[in-house]
Short mmCIF file of C-alpha atoms in Angstrom, two decimals:
data_model
loop_
_atom_site.label_atom_id
_atom_site.label_comp_id
_atom_site.label_asym_id
_atom_site.label_seq_id
_atom_site.Cartn_x
_atom_site.Cartn_y
_atom_site.Cartn_z
CA UNK K 710 0.00 0.00 0.00
CA UNK K 711 2.81 2.42 0.92
CA UNK K 712 4.54 1.67 -2.36
CA UNK K 713 1.36 2.34 -4.35
CA UNK K 714 0.78 5.61 -2.50
CA UNK K 715 4.34 6.68 -3.20
CA UNK K 716 3.94 5.98 -6.92
CA UNK K 717 0.70 7.99 -7.07
CA UNK K 718 2.33 10.92 -5.28
CA UNK K 719 5.23 10.85 -7.70
CA UNK K 720 2.76 11.17 -10.60
CA UNK K 721 0.91 14.21 -9.20
CA UNK K 722 3.13 16.86 -10.88
CA UNK K 723 2.65 15.24 -14.31
CA UNK K 724 -1.09 14.78 -13.79
CA UNK K 725 -1.39 18.42 -12.72
CA UNK K 726 0.41 19.62 -15.87
CA UNK K 727 -1.77 17.42 -18.08
CA UNK K 728 -4.86 18.89 -16.49
CA UNK K 729 -3.65 22.39 -17.27
CA UNK K 730 -2.64 21.55 -20.86
CA UNK K 731 -5.14 22.75 -23.49
CA UNK K 732 -6.98 20.15 -25.53
CA UNK K 733 -5.73 19.63 -29.06
CA UNK K 734 -7.15 22.40 -31.19
CA UNK K 735 -9.66 21.32 -33.81
CA UNK K 736 -9.12 22.32 -37.41
CA UNK K 737 -11.88 24.35 -39.02
CA UNK K 738 -11.32 23.68 -42.69
CA UNK K 739 -14.27 25.89 -43.60
CA UNK K 740 -12.38 28.97 -42.40
CA UNK K 741 -9.18 28.34 -44.33
CA UNK K 742 -8.48 30.51 -47.35
CA UNK K 743 -7.50 27.60 -49.60
CA UNK K 744 -10.68 25.71 -48.71
CA UNK K 745 -12.78 28.83 -49.27
CA UNK K 746 -11.22 29.16 -52.73
CA UNK K 747 -12.09 25.52 -53.44
CA UNK K 748 -15.68 26.08 -52.28
CA UNK K 749 -15.98 29.11 -54.53
CA UNK K 750 -14.64 27.09 -57.46
CA UNK K 751 -17.18 24.31 -56.81
CA UNK K 752 -19.96 26.89 -56.73
CA UNK K 753 -18.80 28.59 -59.93
CA UNK K 754 -18.02 25.49 -61.95
CA UNK K 755 -20.63 23.03 -60.69
CA UNK K 756 -23.35 25.05 -58.96
CA UNK K 757 -22.78 23.69 -55.44
CA UNK K 758 -24.34 25.50 -52.49
CA UNK K 759 -21.37 27.11 -50.67
CA UNK K 760 -23.18 26.95 -47.33
CA UNK K 761 -23.61 23.21 -47.66
CA UNK K 762 -19.98 22.74 -48.65
CA UNK K 763 -18.86 24.87 -45.69
CA UNK K 764 -20.97 22.76 -43.37
CA UNK K 765 -19.33 19.55 -44.63
CA UNK K 766 -15.84 20.99 -44.27
CA UNK K 767 -16.63 22.32 -40.80
CA UNK K 768 -17.54 18.77 -39.71
CA UNK K 769 -14.29 17.33 -41.08
CA UNK K 770 -11.02 16.84 -39.23
CA UNK K 771 -7.66 15.89 -40.76
CA UNK K 772 -6.54 12.28 -40.51
CA UNK K 773 -2.83 12.17 -39.56
CA UNK K 774 -2.54 8.49 -40.51
CA UNK K 775 -3.45 9.39 -44.09
CA UNK K 776 -0.39 11.64 -44.38
CA UNK K 777 1.73 8.99 -42.69
CA UNK K 778 0.52 6.31 -45.10
CA UNK K 779 1.04 8.28 -48.30
CA UNK K 780 4.34 9.95 -47.47
CA UNK K 781 7.38 8.16 -48.96
CA UNK K 782 9.54 6.45 -46.33
CA UNK K 783 12.47 8.49 -45.02
CA UNK K 784 14.81 5.59 -45.60
CA UNK K 785 13.38 3.68 -48.56
CA UNK K 786 14.61 0.14 -48.90
CA UNK K 787 16.10 -1.25 -52.07
CA UNK K 788 13.39 -2.20 -54.56
CA UNK K 789 12.97 -5.94 -54.86
CA UNK K 790 10.76 -7.56 -57.48
CA UNK K 791 10.68 -10.90 -55.66
CA UNK K 792 9.65 -9.24 -52.39
CA UNK K 793 6.95 -7.18 -54.09
CA UNK K 794 5.61 -10.16 -56.05
CA UNK K 795 5.44 -12.36 -52.96
CA UNK K 796 2.92 -9.96 -51.38
CA UNK K 797 0.36 -10.66 -54.09
CA UNK K 798 1.18 -13.95 -55.79
CA UNK K 799 0.80 -16.09 -52.70
CA UNK K 800 -1.39 -18.97 -51.52
CA UNK K 801 -4.17 -16.92 -49.89
CA UNK K 802 -4.83 -14.78 -52.95
CA UNK K 803 -4.43 -17.69 -55.35
CA UNK K 804 -6.95 -19.83 -53.45
CA UNK K 805 -9.36 -16.90 -53.04
CA UNK K 806 -8.98 -16.06 -56.72
CA UNK K 807 -9.88 -19.57 -57.79
CA UNK K 808 -12.97 -19.51 -55.57
CA UNK K 809 -13.92 -16.11 -56.98
CA UNK K 810 -13.56 -17.39 -60.55
CA UNK K 811 -15.73 -20.42 -59.81
CA UNK K 812 -18.42 -18.45 -58.02
CA UNK K 813 -18.63 -15.66 -60.59
CA UNK K 814 -17.70 -17.66 -63.70
CA UNK K 815 -20.81 -16.53 -65.60
CA UNK K 816 -20.20 -12.84 -64.89
CA UNK K 817 -16.49 -13.07 -65.67
CA UNK K 818 -17.21 -14.85 -68.95
CA UNK K 819 -19.78 -12.21 -69.88
CA UNK K 820 -17.31 -9.41 -69.10
CA UNK K 821 -14.62 -11.14 -71.16
CA UNK K 822 -17.02 -11.45 -74.09
CA UNK K 823 -18.17 -7.84 -73.87
CA UNK K 824 -14.85 -6.11 -73.18
CA UNK K 825 -12.24 -8.57 -74.44
CA UNK K 826 -10.38 -8.73 -71.12
CA UNK K 827 -9.59 -12.27 -69.87
CA UNK K 828 -11.59 -13.38 -66.83
CA UNK K 829 -8.41 -14.26 -64.92
CA UNK K 830 -6.99 -10.74 -65.39
CA UNK K 831 -10.20 -9.16 -64.09
CA UNK K 832 -10.16 -11.48 -61.08
CA UNK K 833 -6.46 -10.88 -60.46
CA UNK K 834 -6.87 -7.10 -60.27
CA UNK K 835 -9.65 -7.43 -57.68
CA UNK K 836 -7.46 -9.88 -55.80
CA UNK K 837 -4.42 -7.61 -55.79
CA UNK K 838 -6.49 -4.57 -54.82
CA UNK K 839 -8.66 -5.89 -51.98
CA UNK K 840 -8.29 -9.71 -51.70
CA UNK K 841 -11.79 -9.98 -53.19
CA UNK K 842 -13.36 -7.51 -50.80
CA UNK K 843 -11.56 -8.37 -47.56
CA UNK K 844 -9.58 -5.12 -47.43
CA UNK K 845 -11.45 -2.19 -48.97
CA UNK K 846 -10.26 0.37 -46.39
CA UNK K 847 -12.04 2.02 -43.47
CA UNK K 848 -11.13 5.69 -43.90
CA UNK K 849 -13.83 8.30 -44.37
CA UNK K 850 -13.24 9.24 -48.00
CA UNK K 851 -14.19 12.91 -47.68
CA UNK K 852 -11.92 13.41 -44.67
CA UNK K 853 -9.05 11.47 -46.27
CA UNK K 854 -9.22 13.44 -49.52
CA UNK K 855 -9.62 16.73 -47.66
CA UNK K 856 -6.50 15.92 -45.64
CA UNK K 857 -4.49 15.15 -48.78
CA UNK K 858 -5.94 18.02 -50.80
CA UNK K 859 -5.10 20.73 -48.27
CA UNK K 860 -2.43 19.31 -45.96
CA UNK K 861 -0.16 17.35 -48.31
CA UNK K 862 1.36 19.86 -50.77
CA UNK K 863 3.39 17.38 -52.89
CA UNK K 864 0.23 15.89 -54.39
CA UNK K 865 -2.41 18.47 -53.49
CA UNK K 866 -3.56 19.17 -57.09
CA UNK K 867 -4.32 15.48 -57.70
CA UNK K 868 -6.28 15.06 -54.51
CA UNK K 869 -8.19 18.32 -54.89
CA UNK K 870 -9.33 16.96 -58.24
CA UNK K 871 -10.38 13.69 -56.60
CA UNK K 872 -12.17 15.61 -53.84
CA UNK K 873 -14.06 17.50 -56.54
CA UNK K 874 -14.92 14.17 -58.20
CA UNK K 875 -16.14 12.72 -54.89
CA UNK K 876 -18.49 15.66 -54.41
CA UNK K 877 -19.81 15.25 -57.96
CA UNK K 878 -20.21 11.50 -57.42
CA UNK K 879 -22.16 12.07 -54.21
CA UNK K 880 -24.45 14.51 -55.99
CA UNK K 881 -24.93 12.05 -58.87
CA UNK K 882 -25.91 9.34 -56.40
CA UNK K 883 -27.89 11.67 -54.13
CA UNK K 884 -25.76 10.73 -51.14
CA UNK K 885 -23.88 12.75 -48.58
CA UNK K 886 -20.15 12.93 -49.46
CA UNK K 887 -19.50 12.12 -45.80
CA UNK K 888 -20.97 8.62 -46.29
CA UNK K 889 -18.19 7.15 -48.44
CA UNK K 890 -15.54 4.87 -46.93
CA UNK K 891 -12.40 3.54 -48.62
CA UNK K 892 -8.62 3.59 -48.68
CA UNK K 893 -6.38 6.28 -47.19
CA UNK K 894 -6.03 7.73 -50.71
CA UNK K 895 -9.77 7.88 -51.34
CA UNK K 896 -10.06 4.71 -53.45
CA UNK K 897 -13.45 3.00 -53.32
CA UNK K 898 -14.88 -0.49 -53.36
CA UNK K 899 -13.67 -3.90 -54.52
CA UNK K 900 -11.63 -2.53 -57.44
CA UNK K 901 -10.36 0.51 -55.47
CA UNK K 902 -11.39 3.11 -58.04
CA UNK K 903 -10.56 6.71 -57.24
CA UNK K 904 -13.68 8.91 -57.50
CA UNK K 905 -12.69 10.10 -60.99
CA UNK K 906 -12.41 6.52 -62.25
CA UNK K 907 -15.58 5.61 -60.40
CA UNK K 908 -17.49 8.27 -62.34
CA UNK K 909 -15.89 7.54 -65.73
CA UNK K 910 -15.45 3.78 -65.88
CA UNK K 911 -17.76 2.07 -63.36
CA UNK K 912 -20.73 0.25 -64.90
CA UNK K 913 -23.99 -1.25 -63.68
CA UNK K 914 -23.02 -4.73 -64.82
CA UNK K 915 -25.73 -6.54 -62.84
CA UNK K 916 -28.34 -4.16 -64.31
CA UNK K 917 -30.11 -3.46 -61.03
CA UNK K 918 -30.37 0.27 -61.75
CA UNK K 919 -27.39 1.46 -59.72
CA UNK K 920 -23.62 1.08 -59.57
CA UNK K 921 -22.35 -0.53 -56.38
CA UNK K 922 -18.65 -1.37 -56.21
CA UNK K 923 -18.83 -2.36 -52.53
CA UNK K 924 -21.50 -5.07 -52.46
CA UNK K 925 -21.95 -6.03 -56.12
CA UNK K 926 -19.19 -8.34 -57.34
CA UNK K 927 -20.81 -8.17 -60.76
CA UNK K 928 -20.48 -4.39 -60.96
CA UNK K 929 -16.85 -4.64 -59.84
CA UNK K 930 -16.11 -7.26 -62.51
CA UNK K 931 -17.69 -5.22 -65.30
CA UNK K 932 -16.08 -2.00 -64.13
CA UNK K 933 -12.55 -3.42 -64.07
CA UNK K 934 -13.03 -4.87 -67.53
CA UNK K 935 -14.43 -1.58 -68.84
CA UNK K 936 -11.52 0.36 -67.32
CA UNK K 937 -8.95 -1.80 -69.11
CA UNK K 938 -10.90 -1.74 -72.37
CA UNK K 939 -11.12 2.06 -72.23
CA UNK K 940 -7.36 2.21 -71.69
CA UNK K 941 -6.53 0.29 -74.84
CA UNK K 942 -6.76 -3.39 -73.92
CA UNK K 943 -6.33 -5.51 -77.06
CA UNK K 944 -8.40 -8.69 -77.12
CA UNK K 945 -6.41 -11.87 -77.64
CA UNK K 946 -3.04 -10.13 -77.52
CA UNK K 947 -0.18 -10.83 -75.07
CA UNK K 948 0.37 -8.93 -71.85
CA UNK K 949 4.09 -9.51 -71.60
CA UNK K 950 6.68 -12.10 -72.58
CA UNK K 951 9.48 -13.22 -70.27
CA UNK K 952 12.83 -13.00 -72.00
CA UNK K 953 16.54 -13.32 -71.46
CA UNK K 954 18.07 -10.02 -72.52
CA UNK K 955 21.56 -8.74 -73.09
CA UNK K 956 23.70 -6.70 -75.43
CA UNK K 957 25.13 -3.20 -75.68
CA UNK K 958 21.78 -1.45 -76.12
CA UNK K 959 20.11 -3.09 -73.13
CA UNK K 960 20.23 -0.19 -70.66
CA UNK K 961 19.24 2.34 -73.32
CA UNK K 962 16.04 0.43 -74.01
CA UNK K 963 15.26 0.02 -70.31
CA UNK K 964 15.70 3.75 -69.81
CA UNK K 965 13.01 4.37 -72.44
CA UNK K 966 10.36 3.46 -69.83
CA UNK K 967 7.38 1.11 -69.93
CA UNK K 968 5.37 2.55 -72.84
CA UNK K 969 5.36 0.09 -75.80
CA UNK K 970 7.21 1.97 -78.52
CA UNK K 971 9.56 -0.43 -80.33
CA UNK K 972 9.15 -3.87 -81.89
CA UNK K 973 11.44 -6.71 -80.79
CA UNK K 974 12.91 -6.77 -84.31
CA UNK K 975 13.90 -3.13 -83.92
CA UNK K 976 15.41 -3.93 -80.52
CA UNK K 977 17.50 -6.69 -82.09
CA UNK K 978 18.68 -4.21 -84.71
CA UNK K 979 19.95 -2.00 -81.90
CA UNK K 980 22.12 -4.81 -80.61
CA UNK K 981 19.84 -6.20 -77.89
CA UNK K 982 19.71 -9.99 -77.68
CA UNK K 983 16.30 -11.43 -76.76
CA UNK K 984 15.33 -15.03 -76.07
CA UNK K 985 11.91 -16.16 -74.91
CA UNK K 986 11.84 -18.10 -71.63
CA UNK K 987 9.31 -19.54 -69.19
CA UNK K 988 5.69 -20.39 -69.96
CA UNK K 989 5.11 -20.85 -73.68
CA UNK K 990 8.83 -20.92 -74.41
CA UNK K 991 8.35 -23.93 -76.69
CA UNK K 992 7.02 -21.34 -79.14
CA UNK K 993 10.23 -19.43 -79.74
CA UNK K 994 8.55 -16.69 -81.70
CA UNK K 995 8.35 -13.40 -79.80
CA UNK K 996 5.33 -11.33 -80.91
CA UNK K 997 6.73 -8.59 -83.12
CA UNK K 998 4.48 -5.81 -81.85
CA UNK K 999 5.44 -2.54 -80.16
CA UNK K 1000 6.72 -3.34 -76.70
CA UNK K 1001 8.88 -2.01 -73.89
CA UNK K 1002 11.83 -3.88 -72.42
CA UNK K 1003 11.32 -3.83 -68.67
CA UNK K 1004 13.73 -4.97 -65.96
CA UNK K 1005 12.57 -6.49 -62.68
CA UNK K 1006 15.45 -6.15 -60.25
CA UNK K 1007 15.94 -8.15 -57.06
CA UNK K 1008 19.06 -7.55 -54.93
CA UNK K 1009 21.47 -10.48 -54.95
CA UNK K 1010 19.45 -12.27 -57.63
CA UNK K 1011 19.38 -12.38 -61.41
CA UNK K 1012 17.36 -9.59 -63.02
CA UNK K 1013 14.19 -10.71 -64.76
CA UNK K 1014 13.25 -9.11 -68.07
CA UNK K 1015 9.88 -8.91 -69.81
CA UNK K 1016 8.70 -7.41 -73.05
CA UNK K 1017 5.62 -5.44 -72.03
CA UNK K 1018 3.02 -5.03 -74.78
CA UNK K 1019 -0.04 -2.78 -75.05
CA UNK K 1020 -2.00 -4.88 -72.54
CA UNK K 1021 0.79 -4.55 -69.98
CA UNK K 1022 0.64 -0.80 -70.53
CA UNK K 1023 -3.16 -0.88 -70.04
CA UNK K 1024 -2.72 -2.52 -66.62
CA UNK K 1025 -0.23 0.19 -65.64
CA UNK K 1026 -2.96 2.77 -66.22
CA UNK K 1027 -4.64 1.16 -63.20
CA UNK K 1028 -1.45 1.51 -61.18
CA UNK K 1029 1.64 3.15 -62.67
CA UNK K 1030 4.02 0.50 -61.33
CA UNK K 1031 5.54 -2.12 -63.64
CA UNK K 1032 5.84 -4.36 -60.56
CA UNK K 1033 2.08 -4.02 -60.07
CA UNK K 1034 1.25 -4.95 -63.66
CA UNK K 1035 3.57 -7.97 -63.60
CA UNK K 1036 2.03 -9.13 -60.31
CA UNK K 1037 -1.45 -8.92 -61.85
CA UNK K 1038 -0.19 -10.93 -64.82
CA UNK K 1039 1.39 -13.59 -62.60
CA UNK K 1040 -1.61 -13.86 -60.25
CA UNK K 1041 -3.90 -14.23 -63.28
CA UNK K 1042 -1.71 -17.07 -64.56
CA UNK K 1043 -1.70 -18.74 -61.14
CA UNK K 1044 -5.47 -18.65 -60.58
CA UNK K 1045 -6.24 -19.70 -64.15
CA UNK K 1046 -4.10 -22.85 -63.98
#
């Protein structure tokens, strides 16, 4: 008892100071000049009621974890293709992907017929994004986008645009913008569409009169397929081909980026040696269509090379990372086997 009393007494000075300390000040976004300018723009361009917008912003507080999540690490690790790939092409997603393809085989087949995108690719994107709905995010979308639009200068223009799109989406759907929930970056539903993509590419694939990317697997399937089709997916064409690559012009081609600009024959003419490997390698012919030579580096391991064609490029419009697109390709192959 004496020991407990002594400990309590020793804490009194700290407890006293905490009692005197002011509570953390709340942010009133509605009173900020940059937010007021945004409200005025929404009124001028889209006819929004500024009083209603001010009320929504006044109810919103910044989310520090959003800034923490989106900010690049102070000490970024060395990029590793094998490490990245292992996050997505792994037993849980493969098993869940096969179940998803069995359960929604009819819808996936219909989407493939309508849009030309293979069922396995559609399923793989949903698997990579949210593990088929298990991880769609629990951040209030309006608060997350407001935080990024006004408190994260490096990408503020992008997120102000997405905040604008969220407000337009809410008006289209006759919902409060405060009702949406998604990722820390404002992405929504099973396919994790940003509000701009949600408005442009989402479809009512189950034909129930509304688009629902949270509960309707059918709408998610059709929307992913439509997104890829609208970004140049070519039916029946390759995504990428695994190759062995070498030669004097190798680094020059890699530095050209991931847009498909040059045929493999033209690459050979520049002194780059290419040999098809892996799945389908019994057919030694490499499709002679515009492609990009892409390196997938893993520390202390041999670099993997792929020729990325138009369909690889289309997947990178979903996420600008070549690692992402290759993971979608590999997961699609795994769940389709």
